[in-house]
């Protein structure tokens, strides 16, 4: 008798738990979506579906094979140590390497389109100054006319140029353009006049090393860690089993109970909670069609006034790298004013104005990474493949052909984030219009409530104070999963 009661007790609790497990839909399987689903699964929620538009998981964390290497097409470095969840997850597993341990020297040369080379002794201090003393804002910025980082940076850099006569006056404008694009690696805006000086001053960066690499792995390993597949594959949470790939969400009717989520194939899915994770770019373009009824005004203001833009990577693989005898980390480039005007008037070549430097990649000595920034990134993506391949070779020849005995690249690959409708760019930033437009990231991140229950929840890089970063994306996935767990535990 006692045994029977006990038996009933356990099964009743288990089955009632099953019955009461709410249905949760996560839209998007990027770092934030996977973080959210993993946390929910880990807490016993078993009725979760991830709807993913692409044919793969990971979103902007994405690696492919190039030659013998796995290479990051999206997120690549762990930026910072303190309060950085990616560092906290992967560091103790021995997967990461700090730049201070890799022996990497952040030295630079700058190559002009005229064939001039600004030597390491001049280029490294200039770029160090730009990173340490211009983009780290210590000065008063209240007197800026526009509030833009561009206004601030130009003033600081002109002052620097004046004190460094080895930089010639005809190099000022070309160098400003190159540094402008270099900053866009971080901000993904059109240029530094769109970026707010205040945002840079107030950004919550994580202290510590900012160029931490994944050795011969890639940032994709973080997905395995989140899903608990790494380090012990037997403990893998069934994230992949609950993910429907090639399934694009087209409408979310969130005033109904349950919420109705329609996908491009016409299927309807029902849920008690929906977590939204597509990029801010996708939300900006689609919020009108995607959400029914419309989102609250405050959220729309935030969505419109938080900036989102794009960068691009071009990765070259060489069997015989030409740079090995000259151990330089960054090879910046600049176009003379004359060459720049010519390019600006040539729609086919214009994208090259967004290329501002080439970097070596830690642990992958046969690779050379060219960054393309500003609006040029999108133009690069629209260039037909054959022309693109030729143009990249021409560009490398033009800038590095005089100083090095070049070899032929065996593979040239590019990222395509900006023209892909599931991303429409690479990451968000807080621009001048963020402050002018009374936008608040909290309004973008706030859930939509129904009778005090959070039913439509917003996660993803753009909703994080660590915006633009993988670790920011992960935090927001956990944040929204916890919001559901806490509400559900208290109320249902
Ligand atoms: C080139 C590049 C370099 C970067 N470098 C770094 C770096 O070095 N370090 C760093 O920390 N961060 C870096 N980042 C940023 C980082 O990768 C992102 O912040 C982070 O991966 C974003 O994750 P997320 O989950 O917010 O969004 P996403 O990864 O974009 O996930 C959202 C998912 O939603 C899907 N989706 C979109 N629309 C729909 C729809 N309608 N229906 C269903 N699914 C949909 C998308 O396909 C995507 O998989 C980089 C990004 C890029 C692109
Ligand atoms: C999820 O909930 C729905 C509706 O209650 C139910 O039909 C389905 O079987 C559940 N799925 C799981 C895995 O429990
Ligand atoms: C840059 O800032 C550091 C302090 O962070 C300071 O020590 C250094 O002198 C500054 N360099 C220049 C060139 O102003
Ligand atoms: C990475 O390097 C380790 C040794 O340092 C090796 O065991 C492993 O196979 C390598 N992995 C890849 C993906 O190359
Ligand atoms: C290029 O190759 C030539 C011939 O081998 C050699 O003399 C020259 O030093 C090389 N130049 C560089 C920059 O390595
Ligand atoms: C930006 O914010 C302002 C002020 O709140 C608002 O009037 C404007 O409509 C917002 N921009 C967009 C495009 O929503």
Coordinates of C-alpha atoms and ligand atoms in Angstrom, one line a residue:
X1 CA 0.0 0.0 0.0
X2 CA 2.7 2.4 1.0
X3 CA 4.7 1.5 -1.9
X4 CA 1.8 2.1 -4.2
X5 CA 1.1 5.5 -2.9
X6 CA 4.8 6.4 -3.2
X7 CA 4.7 5.1 -6.8
X8 CA 1.7 7.2 -7.6
X9 CA 3.2 10.2 -5.9
X10 CA 6.3 10.2 -8.1
X11 CA 4.5 9.4 -11.4
X12 CA 1.8 12.0 -10.7
X13 CA 4.4 14.7 -10.1
X14 CA 6.3 13.7 -13.2
X15 CA 3.3 13.6 -15.4
X16 CA 1.8 16.7 -14.0
X17 CA 5.2 18.4 -14.7
X18 CA 4.9 17.2 -18.3
X19 CA 1.4 18.5 -18.7
X20 CA 2.3 21.9 -17.2
X21 CA 5.5 22.3 -19.3
X22 CA 4.6 25.4 -21.4
X23 CA 5.2 25.5 -25.1
X24 CA 8.0 27.8 -25.9
X25 CA 9.1 28.9 -29.4
X26 CA 12.5 30.4 -29.9
X27 CA 12.8 32.3 -33.2
X28 CA 16.4 31.9 -34.4
X29 CA 19.2 29.5 -33.5
X30 CA 22.1 32.0 -33.1
X31 CA 24.2 32.2 -29.9
X32 CA 21.3 33.9 -28.1
X33 CA 18.6 31.4 -29.2
X34 CA 20.8 28.4 -28.4
X35 CA 21.7 29.9 -25.0
X36 CA 18.0 30.4 -24.3
X37 CA 16.9 26.9 -25.4
X38 CA 19.8 25.2 -23.5
X39 CA 19.0 27.0 -20.3
X40 CA 15.3 26.1 -20.6
X41 CA 16.0 22.4 -21.4
X42 CA 18.5 22.3 -18.5
X43 CA 15.7 23.5 -16.2
X44 CA 13.3 20.7 -17.2
X45 CA 11.3 22.6 -19.8
X46 CA 10.6 20.0 -22.5
X47 CA 8.3 21.6 -25.0
X48 CA 10.5 23.9 -26.9
X49 CA 10.9 24.5 -30.6
X50 CA 13.5 26.6 -32.3
X51 CA 12.5 27.9 -35.7
X52 CA 15.5 28.8 -37.8
X53 CA 15.4 30.4 -41.3
X54 CA 18.8 29.2 -42.4
X55 CA 19.8 25.7 -43.2
X56 CA 22.2 25.6 -40.2
X57 CA 22.4 26.7 -36.6
X58 CA 24.7 29.3 -35.2
X59 CA 23.6 32.5 -36.9
X60 CA 26.4 35.0 -36.9
X61 CA 28.7 32.4 -35.2
X62 CA 29.6 30.5 -38.3
X63 CA 32.7 28.7 -39.4
X64 CA 33.7 27.0 -42.6
X65 CA 36.7 24.9 -43.8
X66 CA 39.2 26.8 -45.8
X67 CA 42.3 24.7 -46.8
X68 CA 43.2 22.8 -43.7
X69 CA 41.6 25.2 -41.3
X70 CA 38.3 25.9 -39.7
X71 CA 37.7 29.6 -40.1
X72 CA 35.3 32.1 -38.6
X73 CA 33.2 34.0 -41.1
X74 CA 31.4 35.8 -38.3
X75 CA 32.4 36.3 -34.6
X76 CA 36.0 35.4 -34.1
X77 CA 37.6 36.8 -31.0
X78 CA 36.5 36.8 -27.3
X79 CA 36.6 40.5 -26.4
X80 CA 37.5 40.8 -22.7
X81 CA 37.7 38.6 -19.7
X82 CA 35.9 40.2 -16.8
X83 CA 32.1 39.7 -16.8
X84 CA 32.4 37.9 -20.2
X85 CA 30.3 34.8 -20.2
X86 CA 32.1 33.4 -23.3
X87 CA 35.4 33.7 -21.5
X88 CA 34.0 32.2 -18.4
X89 CA 32.7 29.2 -20.3
X90 CA 35.6 28.5 -22.6
X91 CA 38.6 29.8 -20.6
X92 CA 38.6 27.1 -17.9
X93 CA 38.3 24.4 -20.6
X94 CA 41.7 25.5 -22.0
X95 CA 40.2 26.5 -25.4
X96 CA 41.3 30.1 -25.5
X97 CA 44.5 31.9 -25.9
X98 CA 45.1 35.5 -24.9
X99 CA 47.0 37.7 -27.2
X100 CA 49.5 38.2 -24.4
X101 CA 50.2 34.5 -24.5
X102 CA 50.3 34.0 -28.3
X103 CA 53.4 36.1 -28.7
X104 CA 51.4 38.3 -31.1
X105 CA 52.9 41.8 -31.4
X106 CA 50.3 44.3 -32.5
X107 CA 52.6 46.0 -34.9
X108 CA 51.5 47.7 -38.1
X109 CA 52.6 49.1 -41.4
X110 CA 50.5 51.3 -43.7
X111 CA 50.6 50.9 -47.5
X112 CA 49.5 53.7 -49.8
X113 CA 48.0 53.2 -53.2
X114 CA 50.9 55.3 -54.5
X115 CA 53.3 52.5 -53.4
X116 CA 54.5 54.5 -50.4
X117 CA 54.9 52.5 -47.2
X118 CA 54.6 54.1 -43.8
X119 CA 57.1 52.1 -41.7
X120 CA 56.4 50.3 -38.5
X121 CA 58.1 53.0 -36.4
X122 CA 55.5 55.5 -37.6
X123 CA 52.5 53.3 -38.2
X124 CA 52.4 51.4 -34.9
X125 CA 52.4 54.5 -32.7
X126 CA 49.7 56.1 -34.8
X127 CA 47.4 53.1 -34.6
X128 CA 48.2 52.6 -30.9
X129 CA 47.3 56.2 -30.4
X130 CA 44.1 55.8 -32.3
X131 CA 43.0 52.7 -30.3
X132 CA 44.3 53.7 -26.9
X133 CA 43.8 57.5 -26.8
X134 CA 41.1 58.3 -29.4
X135 CA 38.6 55.4 -29.3
X136 CA 39.1 55.2 -25.6
X137 CA 37.6 58.6 -24.8
X138 CA 39.2 60.3 -21.8
X139 CA 38.5 63.9 -22.7
X140 CA 35.4 66.0 -22.2
X141 CA 33.0 65.4 -25.1
X142 CA 30.2 67.8 -24.0
X143 CA 31.4 70.5 -26.3
X144 CA 31.2 68.5 -29.5
X145 CA 28.9 70.2 -32.0
X146 CA 27.5 66.9 -33.5
X147 CA 28.3 64.6 -30.7
X148 CA 29.8 62.2 -33.2
X149 CA 32.9 60.2 -32.7
X150 CA 34.1 61.4 -36.1
X151 CA 34.2 65.0 -35.0
X152 CA 36.1 64.0 -31.9
X153 CA 38.5 61.6 -33.7
X154 CA 39.4 64.1 -36.4
X155 CA 40.3 66.8 -33.9
X156 CA 42.5 64.4 -31.9
X157 CA 44.1 63.0 -35.0
X158 CA 44.9 66.4 -36.5
X159 CA 46.6 67.3 -33.3
X160 CA 48.6 64.1 -33.5
X161 CA 49.5 64.7 -37.1
X162 CA 50.7 68.2 -36.3
X163 CA 53.1 66.8 -33.7
X164 CA 54.3 64.1 -36.1
X165 CA 55.9 65.8 -39.1
X166 CA 57.0 62.3 -40.5
X167 CA 53.3 62.1 -41.5
X168 CA 53.0 64.3 -44.6
X169 CA 50.0 66.6 -45.1
X170 CA 48.9 64.8 -48.3
X171 CA 48.6 61.6 -46.1
X172 CA 46.1 63.2 -43.6
X173 CA 42.9 62.7 -45.5
X174 CA 43.8 59.2 -46.8
X175 CA 44.8 58.1 -43.3
X176 CA 41.6 59.6 -41.7
X177 CA 39.5 57.5 -44.2
X178 CA 41.5 54.4 -43.4
X179 CA 41.2 54.9 -39.6
X180 CA 37.5 55.8 -40.0
X181 CA 36.9 52.4 -41.7
X182 CA 39.1 50.7 -39.1
X183 CA 36.8 52.0 -36.4
X184 CA 33.8 50.6 -38.4
X185 CA 35.2 47.1 -37.8
X186 CA 33.8 47.7 -34.3
X187 CA 30.7 49.8 -35.0
X188 CA 29.5 48.6 -38.4
X189 CA 28.1 52.0 -39.3
X190 CA 28.6 53.9 -42.5
X191 CA 31.3 56.1 -41.0
X192 CA 32.4 57.6 -37.7
X193 CA 30.1 60.6 -38.0
X194 CA 27.2 58.3 -37.3
X195 CA 28.8 56.9 -34.2
X196 CA 28.2 58.6 -30.9
X197 CA 31.2 59.7 -28.9
X198 CA 29.1 59.3 -25.8
X199 CA 28.3 55.7 -26.7
X200 CA 32.0 54.9 -27.0
X201 CA 32.7 56.5 -23.7
X202 CA 29.9 54.7 -22.0
X203 CA 30.2 51.3 -23.6
X204 CA 30.4 48.5 -21.1
X205 CA 33.4 46.7 -22.4
X206 CA 34.7 43.7 -20.5
X207 CA 38.1 44.3 -18.9
X208 CA 41.1 42.3 -19.8
X209 CA 42.5 41.0 -23.1
X210 CA 40.4 42.0 -26.1
X211 CA 41.9 39.8 -28.7
X212 CA 41.5 36.3 -27.3
X213 CA 41.5 33.6 -29.9
X214 CA 40.2 30.0 -30.1
X215 CA 43.6 28.6 -31.3
X216 CA 43.0 26.1 -34.1
X217 CA 39.2 26.0 -33.3
X218 CA 36.6 28.7 -34.0
X219 CA 34.0 30.6 -32.0
X220 CA 31.5 27.9 -33.1
X221 CA 32.8 25.8 -30.2
X222 CA 30.8 28.0 -27.9
X223 CA 27.6 26.6 -29.4
X224 CA 28.8 23.1 -28.4
X225 CA 29.6 24.3 -24.9
X226 CA 26.2 26.0 -24.6
X227 CA 24.5 22.8 -25.7
X228 CA 26.7 20.8 -23.4
X229 CA 28.0 18.7 -26.2
X230 CA 31.5 19.9 -25.3
X231 CA 33.4 18.6 -23.3
X232 CA 31.2 15.6 -22.8
X233 CA 29.2 14.6 -25.9
X234 CA 27.0 12.2 -23.8
X235 CA 25.6 15.2 -21.9
X236 CA 24.4 17.0 -25.0
X237 CA 21.1 18.7 -24.6
X238 CA 18.7 17.9 -27.5
X239 CA 18.9 21.4 -29.0
X240 CA 19.4 20.2 -32.5
X241 CA 16.5 17.8 -32.2
X242 CA 14.1 20.6 -31.4
X243 CA 15.4 22.9 -34.1
X244 CA 13.5 23.2 -37.4
X245 CA 15.9 24.5 -40.0
X246 CA 14.8 26.2 -43.2
X247 CA 11.8 27.5 -41.3
X248 CA 11.4 31.2 -41.6
X249 CA 8.9 32.9 -39.3
X250 CA 6.7 35.4 -41.1
X251 CA 4.1 36.4 -38.6
X252 CA 3.6 36.3 -34.8
X253 CA 0.1 36.9 -33.5
X254 CA 0.8 37.6 -29.9
X255 CA -2.6 38.8 -28.7
X256 CA -4.0 35.3 -29.1
X257 CA -3.7 32.6 -26.5
X258 CA -1.8 30.6 -27.4
X259 CA 0.4 32.8 -29.5
X260 CA 0.3 31.8 -33.2
X261 CA 3.5 31.7 -35.1
X262 CA 3.2 31.4 -38.9
X263 CA 6.2 30.2 -41.0
X264 CA 6.9 30.8 -44.7
X265 CA 5.8 27.3 -45.6
X266 CA 2.3 28.2 -44.3
X267 CA 2.5 26.1 -41.1
X268 CA 1.1 27.4 -37.9
X269 CA 2.9 26.8 -34.6
X270 CA 1.4 27.6 -31.2
X271 CA 3.2 28.7 -28.0
X272 CA 2.7 30.1 -24.6
X273 CA 6.0 32.1 -24.8
X274 CA 7.9 33.2 -27.9
X275 CA 11.5 34.4 -27.7
X276 CA 12.6 36.6 -30.6
X277 CA 16.3 36.6 -31.6
X278 CA 16.8 37.7 -35.2
X279 CA 19.2 40.5 -35.7
X280 CA 18.2 44.1 -35.2
X281 CA 18.5 44.6 -39.0
X282 CA 15.9 41.9 -39.6
X283 CA 13.6 43.3 -37.0
X284 CA 14.0 46.9 -38.4
X285 CA 13.0 45.7 -41.9
X286 CA 10.2 43.3 -40.9
X287 CA 8.6 44.4 -37.6
X288 CA 5.6 45.8 -39.4
X289 CA 4.7 42.5 -41.0
X290 CA 6.2 40.2 -38.4
X291 CA 4.2 41.4 -35.3
X292 CA 0.5 41.4 -35.0
X293 CA -0.8 43.6 -33.3
X294 CA 2.0 46.2 -33.8
X295 CA 4.7 46.6 -31.2
X296 CA 4.4 49.4 -28.6
X297 CA 5.5 52.8 -29.8
X298 CA 8.5 53.0 -27.4
X299 CA 9.9 49.7 -28.7
X300 CA 9.5 50.9 -32.3
X301 CA 11.4 54.1 -31.5
X302 CA 14.2 52.1 -30.0
X303 CA 14.3 49.6 -32.9
X304 CA 14.5 52.5 -35.4
X305 CA 17.0 54.6 -33.5
X306 CA 19.5 51.9 -32.5
X307 CA 21.9 51.6 -35.4
X308 CA 22.7 48.4 -37.2
X309 CA 25.1 48.1 -40.0
X310 CA 27.5 45.7 -41.7
X311 CA 31.1 44.7 -42.2
X312 CA 32.6 42.0 -44.3
X313 CA 35.5 39.6 -44.3
X314 CA 37.6 38.5 -47.3
X315 CA 39.7 35.5 -46.4
X316 CA 42.7 34.6 -48.6
X317 CA 44.4 31.2 -48.3
X318 CA 48.0 30.8 -49.6
X319 CA 50.0 27.6 -49.9
X320 CA 53.0 29.8 -49.7
X321 CA 52.3 32.9 -47.6
X322 CA 54.3 35.9 -48.8
X323 CA 54.3 37.8 -45.5
X324 CA 56.2 35.3 -43.2
X325 CA 59.5 37.0 -43.4
X326 CA 58.0 40.3 -42.3
X327 CA 56.2 39.5 -39.0
X328 CA 53.7 42.3 -39.0
X329 CA 50.2 41.9 -37.5
X330 CA 48.3 44.6 -39.3
X331 CA 48.8 45.9 -42.8
X332 CA 46.6 49.0 -43.2
X333 CA 46.1 50.5 -46.6
X334 CA 45.1 54.0 -47.8
X335 CA 44.1 55.4 -51.1
X336 CA 45.6 58.7 -52.2
X337 CA 43.0 61.4 -52.7
X338 CA 43.4 61.1 -56.4
X339 CA 42.9 57.4 -56.4
X340 CA 40.0 57.7 -54.1
X341 CA 38.1 60.1 -56.4
X342 CA 38.7 57.7 -59.3
X343 CA 37.2 54.8 -57.3
X344 CA 34.3 56.8 -56.1
X345 CA 33.3 57.4 -59.7
X346 CA 33.6 53.8 -60.6
X347 CA 30.6 51.8 -59.3
X348 CA 32.4 48.5 -60.0
X349 CA 35.5 49.3 -58.0
X350 CA 34.0 51.6 -55.3
X351 CA 33.7 48.8 -52.7
X352 CA 37.5 48.7 -52.5
X353 CA 37.4 52.0 -50.5
X354 CA 36.0 49.9 -47.6
X355 CA 39.1 47.7 -47.4
X356 CA 41.3 49.3 -44.9
X357 CA 43.6 46.5 -43.6
X358 CA 44.8 42.9 -43.8
X359 CA 45.5 40.9 -40.7
X360 CA 47.2 37.6 -40.0
X361 CA 45.1 35.0 -38.1
X362 CA 46.4 33.4 -35.0
X363 CA 47.2 29.6 -35.4
X364 CA 46.3 29.8 -39.1
X365 CA 49.5 31.0 -40.7
X366 CA 48.3 30.4 -44.3
X367 CA 45.4 32.9 -44.0
X368 CA 45.2 36.6 -44.7
X369 CA 42.1 38.4 -43.6
X370 CA 40.9 41.6 -45.3
X371 CA 38.3 43.7 -43.6
X372 CA 35.8 45.6 -45.6
X373 CA 33.8 48.2 -43.7
X374 CA 31.2 50.9 -44.1
X375 CA 28.6 50.9 -46.9
X376 CA 31.3 49.3 -49.1
X377 CA 30.8 45.9 -47.4
X378 CA 27.4 45.5 -49.1
X379 CA 28.7 46.6 -52.4
X380 CA 31.5 44.1 -52.2
X381 CA 28.9 41.3 -51.7
X382 CA 27.0 42.4 -54.8
X383 CA 30.1 42.1 -57.0
X384 CA 29.9 39.0 -59.3
X385 CA 32.2 36.2 -58.2
X386 CA 34.7 36.3 -61.1
X387 CA 35.1 40.0 -61.0
X388 CA 35.4 39.9 -57.2
X389 CA 38.2 37.3 -57.4
X390 CA 40.1 39.4 -59.9
X391 CA 39.6 42.6 -58.0
X392 CA 40.9 41.1 -54.8
X393 CA 44.1 39.9 -56.5
X394 CA 44.5 43.4 -58.1
X395 CA 44.1 45.0 -54.7
X396 CA 46.7 42.8 -53.1
X397 CA 49.1 43.4 -56.0
X398 CA 48.6 47.1 -55.8
X399 CA 49.2 47.5 -52.2
X400 CA 51.7 44.8 -51.3
X401 CA 53.2 43.9 -54.7
X402 CA 56.1 46.4 -54.4
X403 CA 57.1 45.5 -50.9
X404 CA 56.8 41.7 -51.1
X405 CA 57.4 38.9 -53.5
X406 CA 53.8 38.0 -53.8
X407 CA 52.6 34.4 -54.3
X408 CA 49.2 33.4 -55.7
X409 CA 46.3 32.8 -53.3
X410 CA 44.8 29.3 -53.7
X411 CA 41.4 30.3 -52.2
X412 CA 39.6 33.6 -51.9
X413 CA 36.4 33.5 -49.8
X414 CA 34.1 36.3 -48.7
X415 CA 31.4 36.7 -46.0
X416 CA 27.8 37.6 -47.2
X417 CA 26.1 38.9 -44.1
X418 CA 24.7 42.1 -45.5
X419 CA 22.8 40.8 -48.5
X420 CA 21.5 37.8 -46.6
X421 CA 17.9 38.6 -45.7
X422 CA 18.2 36.6 -42.4
X423 CA 21.0 39.0 -41.1
X424 CA 20.9 42.2 -43.2
X425 CA 24.2 43.3 -41.7
X426 CA 26.5 42.2 -38.9
X427 CA 25.9 44.1 -35.6
X428 CA 24.3 47.0 -33.9
X429 CA 25.8 50.1 -32.4
X430 CA 24.6 53.2 -30.6
X431 CA 24.8 56.1 -32.9
X432 CA 24.3 59.8 -32.7
X433 CA 20.6 59.3 -33.3
X434 CA 20.3 56.9 -30.4
X435 CA 20.7 59.9 -28.1
X436 CA 18.9 62.4 -30.2
X437 CA 16.0 60.0 -30.8
X438 CA 15.4 59.1 -27.1
X439 CA 16.0 55.5 -27.9
X440 CA 16.6 53.1 -25.0
X441 CA 18.0 49.6 -25.3
X442 CA 15.8 48.7 -22.3
X443 CA 12.7 49.4 -24.5
X444 CA 14.0 47.1 -27.2
X445 CA 14.8 44.4 -24.7
X446 CA 11.6 44.7 -22.7
X447 CA 9.1 41.7 -23.0
X448 CA 5.6 42.2 -24.0
X449 CA 3.3 41.3 -21.2
X450 CA -0.2 39.9 -21.1
X451 CA -1.8 40.1 -17.7
X452 CA 1.6 40.5 -16.1
X453 CA 2.9 37.4 -17.9
X454 CA 5.8 38.0 -20.3
X455 CA 4.6 36.3 -23.5
X456 CA 6.8 37.9 -26.3
X457 CA 10.4 38.1 -25.2
X458 CA 13.3 39.9 -27.0
X459 CA 16.8 38.5 -27.0
X460 CA 19.9 38.8 -29.3
X461 CA 23.0 40.9 -29.5
X462 CA 21.1 44.1 -30.2
X463 CA 19.2 43.9 -26.9
X464 CA 22.4 43.6 -24.9
X465 CA 24.5 46.3 -23.2
X466 CA 27.4 44.2 -24.5
X467 CA 25.9 44.8 -28.0
X468 CA 27.9 43.7 -31.1
X469 CA 29.3 40.7 -29.2
X470 CA 28.8 36.9 -28.9
X471 CA 29.0 37.1 -25.2
X472 CA 26.3 39.8 -25.2
X473 CA 24.1 37.6 -27.3
X474 CA 24.5 34.7 -24.9
X475 CA 23.6 36.8 -21.9
X476 CA 20.4 37.9 -23.5
X477 CA 19.3 34.4 -24.3
X478 CA 19.9 33.4 -20.7
X479 CA 18.2 36.5 -19.5
X480 CA 15.0 35.7 -21.4
X481 CA 15.0 32.0 -20.5
X482 CA 15.4 33.0 -16.8
X483 CA 12.5 35.4 -17.2
X484 CA 10.3 32.5 -18.3
X485 CA 11.6 30.1 -15.7
X486 CA 11.0 32.6 -12.9
X487 CA 7.6 33.6 -14.0
X488 CA 6.5 30.0 -14.6
X489 CA 7.8 28.7 -11.3
X490 CA 6.0 31.4 -9.4
X491 CA 2.7 31.3 -11.3
X492 CA 1.9 28.1 -13.0
Ligands
LIG1 C1 31.7 39.4 -39.5 C2 31.4 39.4 -38.1 C3 32.4 39.5 -37.1 C4 32.1 39.4 -35.8 N1 33.2 39.4 -34.9 C5 32.9 39.3 -33.6 C6 34.0 39.0 -32.7 O1 35.1 38.9 -33.1 N2 33.7 38.8 -31.3 C7 32.4 38.9 -30.9 O2 32.1 38.7 -29.7 N3 31.3 39.1 -31.8 C8 31.6 39.3 -33.1 N4 30.6 39.4 -34.0 C9 29.2 39.6 -33.4 C10 28.5 38.3 -33.0 O3 28.8 37.3 -34.0 C11 27.0 38.5 -32.9 O4 26.8 39.5 -32.0 C12 26.3 37.3 -32.3 O5 26.7 36.1 -32.9 C13 24.8 37.5 -32.6 O6 24.0 36.4 -32.1 P1 22.4 36.5 -32.0 O7 21.9 35.2 -31.5 O8 22.1 37.8 -31.3 O9 22.0 36.7 -33.5 P2 22.1 35.8 -34.8 O10 23.4 35.0 -34.7 O11 21.9 36.6 -36.0 O12 20.9 34.7 -34.6 C14 19.6 35.0 -35.1 C15 19.1 33.9 -35.9 O13 17.8 34.2 -36.4 C16 17.6 33.6 -37.7 N5 16.5 34.3 -38.3 C17 16.4 35.6 -38.8 N6 15.2 35.9 -39.2 C18 14.4 34.8 -39.0 C19 13.1 34.5 -39.2 N7 12.2 35.3 -39.7 N8 12.6 33.2 -38.8 C20 13.5 32.3 -38.2 N9 14.8 32.6 -38.0 C21 15.3 33.8 -38.4 C22 18.9 33.9 -38.3 O14 19.1 33.1 -39.5 C23 19.9 33.6 -37.2 O15 20.4 32.3 -37.2 C24 30.8 39.4 -35.3 C25 29.8 39.3 -36.3 C26 30.0 39.3 -37.6 C27 28.9 39.1 -38.6
LIG2 C1 3.9 20.2 -26.4 O1 2.6 20.7 -26.1 C2 1.6 20.4 -27.1 C3 0.3 21.0 -26.8 O2 0.0 20.8 -25.4 C4 1.5 18.8 -27.2 O3 0.6 18.5 -28.2 C5 2.8 18.2 -27.5 O4 2.8 16.9 -27.5 C6 3.9 18.7 -26.5 N1 5.2 18.2 -26.9 C7 6.0 17.6 -26.0 C8 7.3 17.2 -26.5 O5 5.7 17.5 -24.8
LIG3 C1 47.7 57.6 -24.3 O1 47.0 57.3 -23.1 C2 47.9 56.8 -22.1 C3 47.0 56.5 -20.9 O2 46.0 55.6 -21.2 C4 49.0 57.7 -21.8 O3 49.8 57.1 -20.9 C5 49.7 58.1 -23.0 O4 50.7 59.1 -22.8 C6 48.8 58.6 -24.1 N1 49.5 58.8 -25.3 C7 49.5 59.9 -26.0 C8 50.4 59.9 -27.2 O5 48.8 60.8 -25.7
LIG4 C1 44.0 21.3 -32.8 O1 45.3 21.1 -32.2 C2 45.3 20.0 -31.3 C3 46.7 20.0 -30.7 O2 47.1 21.2 -30.3 C4 45.0 18.8 -32.1 O3 45.0 17.7 -31.2 C5 43.6 18.9 -32.7 O4 43.4 17.8 -33.6 C6 43.6 20.1 -33.6 N1 42.2 20.3 -34.1 C7 41.9 20.7 -35.3 C8 40.5 20.9 -35.6 O5 42.8 20.9 -36.2
LIG5 C1 62.2 39.0 -53.8 O1 62.9 38.0 -54.4 C2 64.2 38.4 -54.9 C3 64.8 37.3 -55.8 O2 64.7 36.1 -55.1 C4 65.1 38.8 -53.8 O3 66.3 39.2 -54.2 C5 64.4 39.9 -52.9 O4 65.2 40.1 -51.8 C6 63.0 39.5 -52.6 N1 62.3 40.6 -52.0 C7 61.7 40.5 -50.8 C8 61.1 41.8 -50.3 O5 61.7 39.5 -50.1
LIG6 C1 13.7 58.3 -33.3 O1 13.3 58.8 -32.1 C2 12.5 60.0 -32.2 C3 12.2 60.6 -30.8 O2 11.7 59.6 -29.9 C4 11.2 59.7 -32.8 O3 10.4 60.8 -33.0 C5 11.5 59.1 -34.2 O4 10.4 58.7 -34.8 C6 12.5 57.9 -34.0 N1 12.8 57.5 -35.3 C7 12.2 56.5 -35.9 C8 12.7 56.2 -37.3 O5 11.4 55.8 -35.3

